[in-house]
Each structure stands twice: as C-alpha cells, then as structure tokens.
C-alpha positions as YAML, in Angstrom:
chain: A
units: angstrom
residues:
- id: 1
  name: UNK
  ca: [36.65, -19.26, 144.16]
- id: 2
  name: UNK
  ca: [35.17, -18.47, 147.50]
- id: 3
  name: UNK
  ca: [36.86, -18.77, 150.90]
- id: 4
  name: UNK
  ca: [35.24, -22.14, 151.51]
- id: 5
  name: UNK
  ca: [36.71, -23.32, 148.11]
- id: 6
  name: UNK
  ca: [40.23, -22.26, 149.16]
- id: 7
  name: UNK
  ca: [39.78, -24.21, 152.53]
- id: 8
  name: UNK
  ca: [38.68, -27.40, 150.52]
- id: 9
  name: UNK
  ca: [41.69, -26.86, 148.22]
- id: 10
  name: UNK
  ca: [44.06, -26.56, 151.05]
- id: 11
  name: UNK
  ca: [42.74, -29.52, 152.87]
- id: 12
  name: UNK
  ca: [43.30, -31.81, 149.71]
- id: 13
  name: UNK
  ca: [46.68, -30.12, 149.02]
- id: 14
  name: UNK
  ca: [48.29, -30.52, 152.47]
- id: 15
  name: UNK
  ca: [47.86, -26.75, 153.40]
- id: 16
  name: UNK
  ca: [47.70, -27.24, 157.09]
- id: 17
  name: UNK
  ca: [50.64, -29.82, 157.11]
- id: 18
  name: UNK
  ca: [52.88, -27.39, 155.02]
- id: 19
  name: UNK
  ca: [52.10, -24.49, 157.23]
- id: 20
  name: UNK
  ca: [52.83, -26.52, 160.49]
- id: 21
  name: UNK
  ca: [56.20, -28.08, 159.27]
- id: 22
  name: UNK
  ca: [57.53, -24.78, 157.80]
- id: 23
  name: UNK
  ca: [56.60, -23.03, 161.20]
- id: 24
  name: UNK
  ca: [58.36, -25.91, 163.00]
- id: 25
  name: UNK
  ca: [61.46, -25.36, 160.95]
- id: 26
  name: UNK
  ca: [61.47, -21.61, 161.71]
- id: 27
  name: UNK
  ca: [61.17, -22.22, 165.47]
- id: 28
  name: UNK
  ca: [63.79, -24.87, 165.26]
- id: 29
  name: UNK
  ca: [66.06, -22.22, 163.67]
- id: 30
  name: UNK
  ca: [65.30, -19.60, 166.21]
- id: 31
  name: UNK
  ca: [66.08, -21.89, 169.16]
- id: 32
  name: UNK
  ca: [68.88, -24.12, 167.80]
- id: 33
  name: UNK
  ca: [70.20, -22.42, 164.71]
- id: 34
  name: UNK
  ca: [73.35, -21.16, 166.32]
- id: 35
  name: UNK
  ca: [74.57, -24.80, 166.71]
- id: 36
  name: UNK
  ca: [77.34, -25.84, 164.37]
- id: 37
  name: UNK
  ca: [77.24, -29.00, 162.43]
- id: 38
  name: UNK
  ca: [80.59, -30.64, 162.55]
- id: 39
  name: UNK
  ca: [81.45, -31.95, 159.03]
- id: 40
  name: UNK
  ca: [84.57, -33.20, 157.59]
- id: 41
  name: UNK
  ca: [86.55, -30.79, 155.34]
- id: 42
  name: UNK
  ca: [87.60, -31.98, 151.95]
- id: 43
  name: UNK
  ca: [91.38, -32.59, 151.80]
- id: 44
  name: UNK
  ca: [92.17, -31.29, 155.21]
- id: 45
  name: UNK
  ca: [93.45, -34.57, 156.85]
- id: 46
  name: UNK
  ca: [90.69, -34.99, 159.38]
- id: 47
  name: UNK
  ca: [89.92, -31.34, 160.13]
- id: 48
  name: UNK
  ca: [86.26, -30.63, 160.51]
- id: 49
  name: UNK
  ca: [84.41, -27.56, 159.46]
- id: 50
  name: UNK
  ca: [81.56, -26.08, 161.47]
- id: 51
  name: UNK
  ca: [78.41, -25.09, 159.71]
- id: 52
  name: UNK
  ca: [75.65, -23.02, 161.70]
- id: 53
  name: UNK
  ca: [72.54, -25.04, 161.56]
- id: 54
  name: UNK
  ca: [70.30, -22.15, 160.58]
- id: 55
  name: UNK
  ca: [72.30, -21.76, 157.24]
- id: 56
  name: UNK
  ca: [70.78, -25.16, 156.16]
- id: 57
  name: UNK
  ca: [67.21, -25.19, 157.55]
- id: 58
  name: UNK
  ca: [65.54, -23.07, 154.95]
- id: 59
  name: UNK
  ca: [66.20, -25.95, 152.52]
- id: 60
  name: UNK
  ca: [63.80, -28.03, 154.63]
- id: 61
  name: UNK
  ca: [61.11, -25.29, 154.55]
- id: 62
  name: UNK
  ca: [61.55, -25.00, 150.66]
- id: 63
  name: UNK
  ca: [61.05, -28.75, 150.28]
- id: 64
  name: UNK
  ca: [58.08, -28.81, 152.45]
- id: 65
  name: UNK
  ca: [56.52, -25.99, 150.50]
- id: 66
  name: UNK
  ca: [56.57, -28.25, 147.32]
- id: 67
  name: UNK
  ca: [54.30, -30.75, 149.23]
- id: 68
  name: UNK
  ca: [51.43, -28.19, 148.40]
- id: 69
  name: UNK
  ca: [51.82, -29.28, 144.78]
- id: 70
  name: UNK
  ca: [51.38, -32.96, 145.52]
- id: 71
  name: UNK
  ca: [48.37, -34.75, 146.86]
- id: 72
  name: UNK
  ca: [45.42, -36.65, 145.56]
- id: 73
  name: UNK
  ca: [44.41, -34.06, 143.09]
- id: 74
  name: UNK
  ca: [47.92, -33.18, 141.67]
- id: 75
  name: UNK
  ca: [47.37, -35.09, 138.29]
- id: 76
  name: UNK
  ca: [43.98, -33.43, 137.97]
- id: 77
  name: UNK
  ca: [45.65, -29.91, 138.74]
- id: 78
  name: UNK
  ca: [48.18, -30.56, 135.97]
- id: 79
  name: UNK
  ca: [45.29, -30.85, 133.41]
- id: 80
  name: UNK
  ca: [43.20, -28.03, 134.71]
- id: 81
  name: UNK
  ca: [42.25, -24.98, 132.80]
- id: 82
  name: UNK
  ca: [43.98, -21.56, 133.11]
- id: 83
  name: UNK
  ca: [41.65, -20.47, 135.99]
- id: 84
  name: UNK
  ca: [42.72, -23.66, 138.06]
- id: 85
  name: UNK
  ca: [46.26, -22.77, 137.43]
- id: 86
  name: UNK
  ca: [45.89, -19.25, 138.58]
- id: 87
  name: UNK
  ca: [44.20, -20.48, 141.67]
- id: 88
  name: UNK
  ca: [46.93, -22.96, 142.23]
- id: 89
  name: UNK
  ca: [49.56, -20.13, 141.96]
- id: 90
  name: UNK
  ca: [47.73, -18.00, 144.33]
- id: 91
  name: UNK
  ca: [47.60, -20.77, 146.97]
- id: 92
  name: UNK
  ca: [51.17, -21.64, 146.62]
- id: 93
  name: UNK
  ca: [52.05, -17.89, 146.72]
- id: 94
  name: UNK
  ca: [49.94, -17.57, 149.88]
- id: 95
  name: UNK
  ca: [51.68, -20.52, 151.58]
- id: 96
  name: UNK
  ca: [55.13, -19.23, 150.63]
- id: 97
  name: UNK
  ca: [54.53, -15.78, 151.75]
- id: 98
  name: UNK
  ca: [53.17, -17.07, 155.05]
- id: 99
  name: UNK
  ca: [56.12, -19.27, 155.66]
- id: 100
  name: UNK
  ca: [58.54, -16.45, 154.70]
- id: 101
  name: UNK
  ca: [56.77, -13.91, 157.05]
- id: 102
  name: UNK
  ca: [56.70, -16.42, 160.04]
- id: 103
  name: UNK
  ca: [60.33, -17.49, 159.37]
- id: 104
  name: UNK
  ca: [61.50, -13.74, 159.01]
- id: 105
  name: UNK
  ca: [59.76, -12.90, 162.40]
- id: 106
  name: UNK
  ca: [61.14, -15.81, 164.35]
- id: 107
  name: UNK
  ca: [64.91, -15.19, 163.09]
- id: 108
  name: UNK
  ca: [64.58, -11.42, 163.54]
- id: 109
  name: UNK
  ca: [63.37, -11.94, 167.21]
- id: 110
  name: UNK
  ca: [66.06, -14.62, 167.93]
- id: 111
  name: UNK
  ca: [69.02, -13.13, 166.00]
- id: 112
  name: UNK
  ca: [68.25, -9.79, 164.17]
- id: 113
  name: UNK
  ca: [66.37, -8.57, 161.11]
- id: 114
  name: UNK
  ca: [69.45, -9.33, 158.81]
- id: 115
  name: UNK
  ca: [69.42, -12.92, 159.78]
- id: 116
  name: UNK
  ca: [65.82, -12.98, 159.04]
- id: 117
  name: UNK
  ca: [66.22, -11.52, 155.56]
- id: 118
  name: UNK
  ca: [69.04, -13.95, 154.81]
- id: 119
  name: UNK
  ca: [66.83, -17.01, 155.97]
- id: 120
  name: UNK
  ca: [64.03, -15.86, 153.70]
- id: 121
  name: UNK
  ca: [66.38, -15.36, 150.73]
- id: 122
  name: UNK
  ca: [67.68, -18.96, 151.29]
- id: 123
  name: UNK
  ca: [64.20, -20.33, 151.41]
- id: 124
  name: UNK
  ca: [63.31, -18.64, 148.13]
- id: 125
  name: UNK
  ca: [66.41, -19.90, 146.30]
- id: 126
  name: UNK
  ca: [65.87, -23.38, 147.56]
- id: 127
  name: UNK
  ca: [62.20, -23.31, 146.86]
- id: 128
  name: UNK
  ca: [63.01, -22.48, 143.16]
- id: 129
  name: UNK
  ca: [65.46, -25.22, 142.90]
- id: 130
  name: UNK
  ca: [63.01, -27.67, 144.58]
- id: 131
  name: UNK
  ca: [60.33, -26.74, 142.05]
- id: 132
  name: UNK
  ca: [62.86, -27.44, 139.30]
- id: 133
  name: UNK
  ca: [63.53, -30.83, 140.98]
- id: 134
  name: UNK
  ca: [59.91, -31.61, 141.28]
- id: 135
  name: UNK
  ca: [59.39, -31.15, 137.55]
- id: 136
  name: UNK
  ca: [62.42, -33.01, 136.48]
- id: 137
  name: UNK
  ca: [62.33, -35.94, 138.93]
- id: 138
  name: UNK
  ca: [58.73, -36.02, 140.54]
- id: 139
  name: UNK
  ca: [57.01, -34.84, 143.54]
- id: 140
  name: UNK
  ca: [58.80, -37.34, 145.83]
- id: 141
  name: UNK
  ca: [62.28, -36.13, 144.79]
- id: 142
  name: UNK
  ca: [61.85, -32.44, 145.14]
- id: 143
  name: UNK
  ca: [64.87, -32.44, 147.55]
- id: 144
  name: UNK
  ca: [67.55, -33.73, 145.27]
- id: 145
  name: UNK
  ca: [68.68, -30.50, 143.53]
- id: 146
  name: UNK
  ca: [68.41, -28.36, 146.63]
- id: 147
  name: UNK
  ca: [70.38, -30.80, 148.61]
- id: 148
  name: UNK
  ca: [72.96, -31.12, 145.98]
- id: 149
  name: UNK
  ca: [73.46, -27.39, 146.00]
- id: 150
  name: UNK
  ca: [73.73, -27.49, 149.83]
- id: 151
  name: UNK
  ca: [76.64, -29.81, 149.62]
- id: 152
  name: UNK
  ca: [78.39, -27.41, 147.34]
- id: 153
  name: UNK
  ca: [77.86, -24.47, 149.82]
- id: 154
  name: UNK
  ca: [78.99, -26.44, 152.96]
- id: 155
  name: UNK
  ca: [82.19, -27.64, 151.52]
- id: 156
  name: UNK
  ca: [83.14, -24.42, 149.63]
- id: 157
  name: UNK
  ca: [81.86, -21.76, 152.12]
- id: 158
  name: UNK
  ca: [82.24, -18.03, 151.86]
- id: 159
  name: UNK
  ca: [82.35, -17.74, 148.10]
- id: 160
  name: UNK
  ca: [80.39, -15.65, 145.85]
- id: 161
  name: UNK
  ca: [77.57, -18.20, 145.46]
- id: 162
  name: UNK
  ca: [77.12, -18.81, 149.20]
- id: 163
  name: UNK
  ca: [73.80, -17.14, 149.71]
- id: 164
  name: UNK
  ca: [73.58, -18.59, 153.22]
- id: 165
  name: UNK
  ca: [76.46, -16.41, 154.44]
- id: 166
  name: UNK
  ca: [76.42, -13.31, 152.23]
- id: 167
  name: UNK
  ca: [75.02, -10.20, 153.80]
- id: 168
  name: UNK
  ca: [71.33, -9.44, 153.48]
- id: 169
  name: UNK
  ca: [72.10, -6.53, 151.08]
- id: 170
  name: UNK
  ca: [74.18, -8.69, 148.71]
- id: 171
  name: UNK
  ca: [72.57, -7.98, 145.27]
- id: 172
  name: UNK
  ca: [74.27, -11.05, 143.57]
- id: 173
  name: UNK
  ca: [72.47, -13.29, 146.01]
- id: 174
  name: UNK
  ca: [69.12, -11.57, 145.54]
- id: 175
  name: UNK
  ca: [69.72, -11.98, 141.78]
- id: 176
  name: UNK
  ca: [70.22, -15.67, 142.24]
- id: 177
  name: UNK
  ca: [67.08, -15.79, 144.28]
- id: 178
  name: UNK
  ca: [65.08, -14.11, 141.53]
- id: 179
  name: UNK
  ca: [66.47, -16.44, 138.94]
- id: 180
  name: UNK
  ca: [65.97, -19.56, 140.90]
- id: 181
  name: UNK
  ca: [62.39, -18.55, 141.77]
- id: 182
  name: UNK
  ca: [61.61, -17.62, 138.07]
- id: 183
  name: UNK
  ca: [62.89, -20.82, 136.68]
- id: 184
  name: UNK
  ca: [61.16, -22.80, 139.51]
- id: 185
  name: UNK
  ca: [57.78, -21.05, 138.77]
- id: 186
  name: UNK
  ca: [58.34, -21.35, 134.98]
- id: 187
  name: UNK
  ca: [58.94, -25.22, 135.55]
- id: 188
  name: UNK
  ca: [55.82, -25.68, 137.39]
- id: 189
  name: UNK
  ca: [53.84, -23.92, 134.87]
- id: 190
  name: UNK
  ca: [55.25, -26.10, 132.02]
- id: 191
  name: UNK
  ca: [52.69, -28.82, 132.52]
- id: 192
  name: UNK
  ca: [52.57, -31.55, 130.07]
- id: 193
  name: UNK
  ca: [49.66, -30.20, 128.11]
- id: 194
  name: UNK
  ca: [51.18, -26.84, 127.83]
- id: 195
  name: UNK
  ca: [54.53, -28.33, 126.67]
- id: 196
  name: UNK
  ca: [52.40, -30.28, 123.98]
- id: 197
  name: UNK
  ca: [50.58, -27.14, 122.95]
- id: 198
  name: UNK
  ca: [53.88, -25.15, 122.72]
- id: 199
  name: UNK
  ca: [55.42, -27.74, 120.48]
- id: 200
  name: UNK
  ca: [52.53, -27.84, 118.22]
- id: 201
  name: UNK
  ca: [52.94, -24.26, 117.33]
...
C-alpha cells in the first residue's frame, strides 16, 4: 500500500487521536509525574501509601493505543486477508514505536534516560495486557486487565513483579514485557476466522 493508503487507513482507525492522546500522557508524566497519589494501604489502619503518578501513566498510553484496532472498519479488518493483517500490524507497530519514542524522550528530558526506559517498558507490558483484554472482552473494555494488574502493583509495591519500580536493566521485567507483548500480539492475530481454520485442522 502507498503512503496515501496509509493516511486513509490511519484516518479511519483513529491514528491522529491515538498519537495526540499518547503524546498528552507523555507530557503529563514529564510535568506532573513526580506527584504522589495518596492511596489507602491494605491492613494499615488508615495509613496511606504514595505512588508516583508517572508509574501508572503508561497504562493510559497502552489503552489508548488499542483504540487503533477499533473503528468503523474493525469488523472488516478482522475478516481481511493476510495482506490486510500485515498492513494492520505495520500500522499498529508504527503507532506503538512512535508513542514509545516520544514517551522516552519526554521522560529522559524531565527525569533521566532510566526513567524513560522504565516508562517504555511499562507501556509495552500494559499494551500487551490491553490487547489480551480487547480480544477477551471487546474493544471498549481493553482497560480491564491492565487496571487489574495496576491495583496489584499499587498495593504490593517493590516486589519482583513491580515493573514500574524495578531498574531499567532488570531482566525479569523485560522478560515480562516480551511475554506480555507476545501474548497480546498473538491474541490480536487470533481472529475468529483464523481460530475456525485452526480448529478444522
């Protein structure tokens, strides 16, 4: 497909809206990410725990990215041929890379390169979980599974699974990112007609 085809595809699939909202989240994190969210701590008798705002903001970007899969042509895309699915993958990959690059740049300038890497890693993990949520629950509920995981991280912080706090070089968190993204992409690729074709074998 040509560049004009890509522009038309992006217009139908909310490309501009996704780009603007993910950029807004990155800027929000850069300017206000250091603000702590006061949340009640479980079993602490009224003691609150503070969670840096920037730890949870990548979740918003991840959910906004899944909006690129929705739109007026989403049902048609699901039934498209392999060439259409490859184009859809390239489009979503381009949007995701753009969001990650902008998010890293703003976080690196505001806080430092390590914060930028952690932000991107969190975005990728939550994006993978959001893709699974979209496949299981529908386009409007892509936030359910990411939000459920965020609750776990907020109330049980600084554990092995807390990819929002682990260092940028933490290999376990990167393994979680690779796994979440792989499962999410696989869930997106498992369209109804592909599942039926697989079951007929």
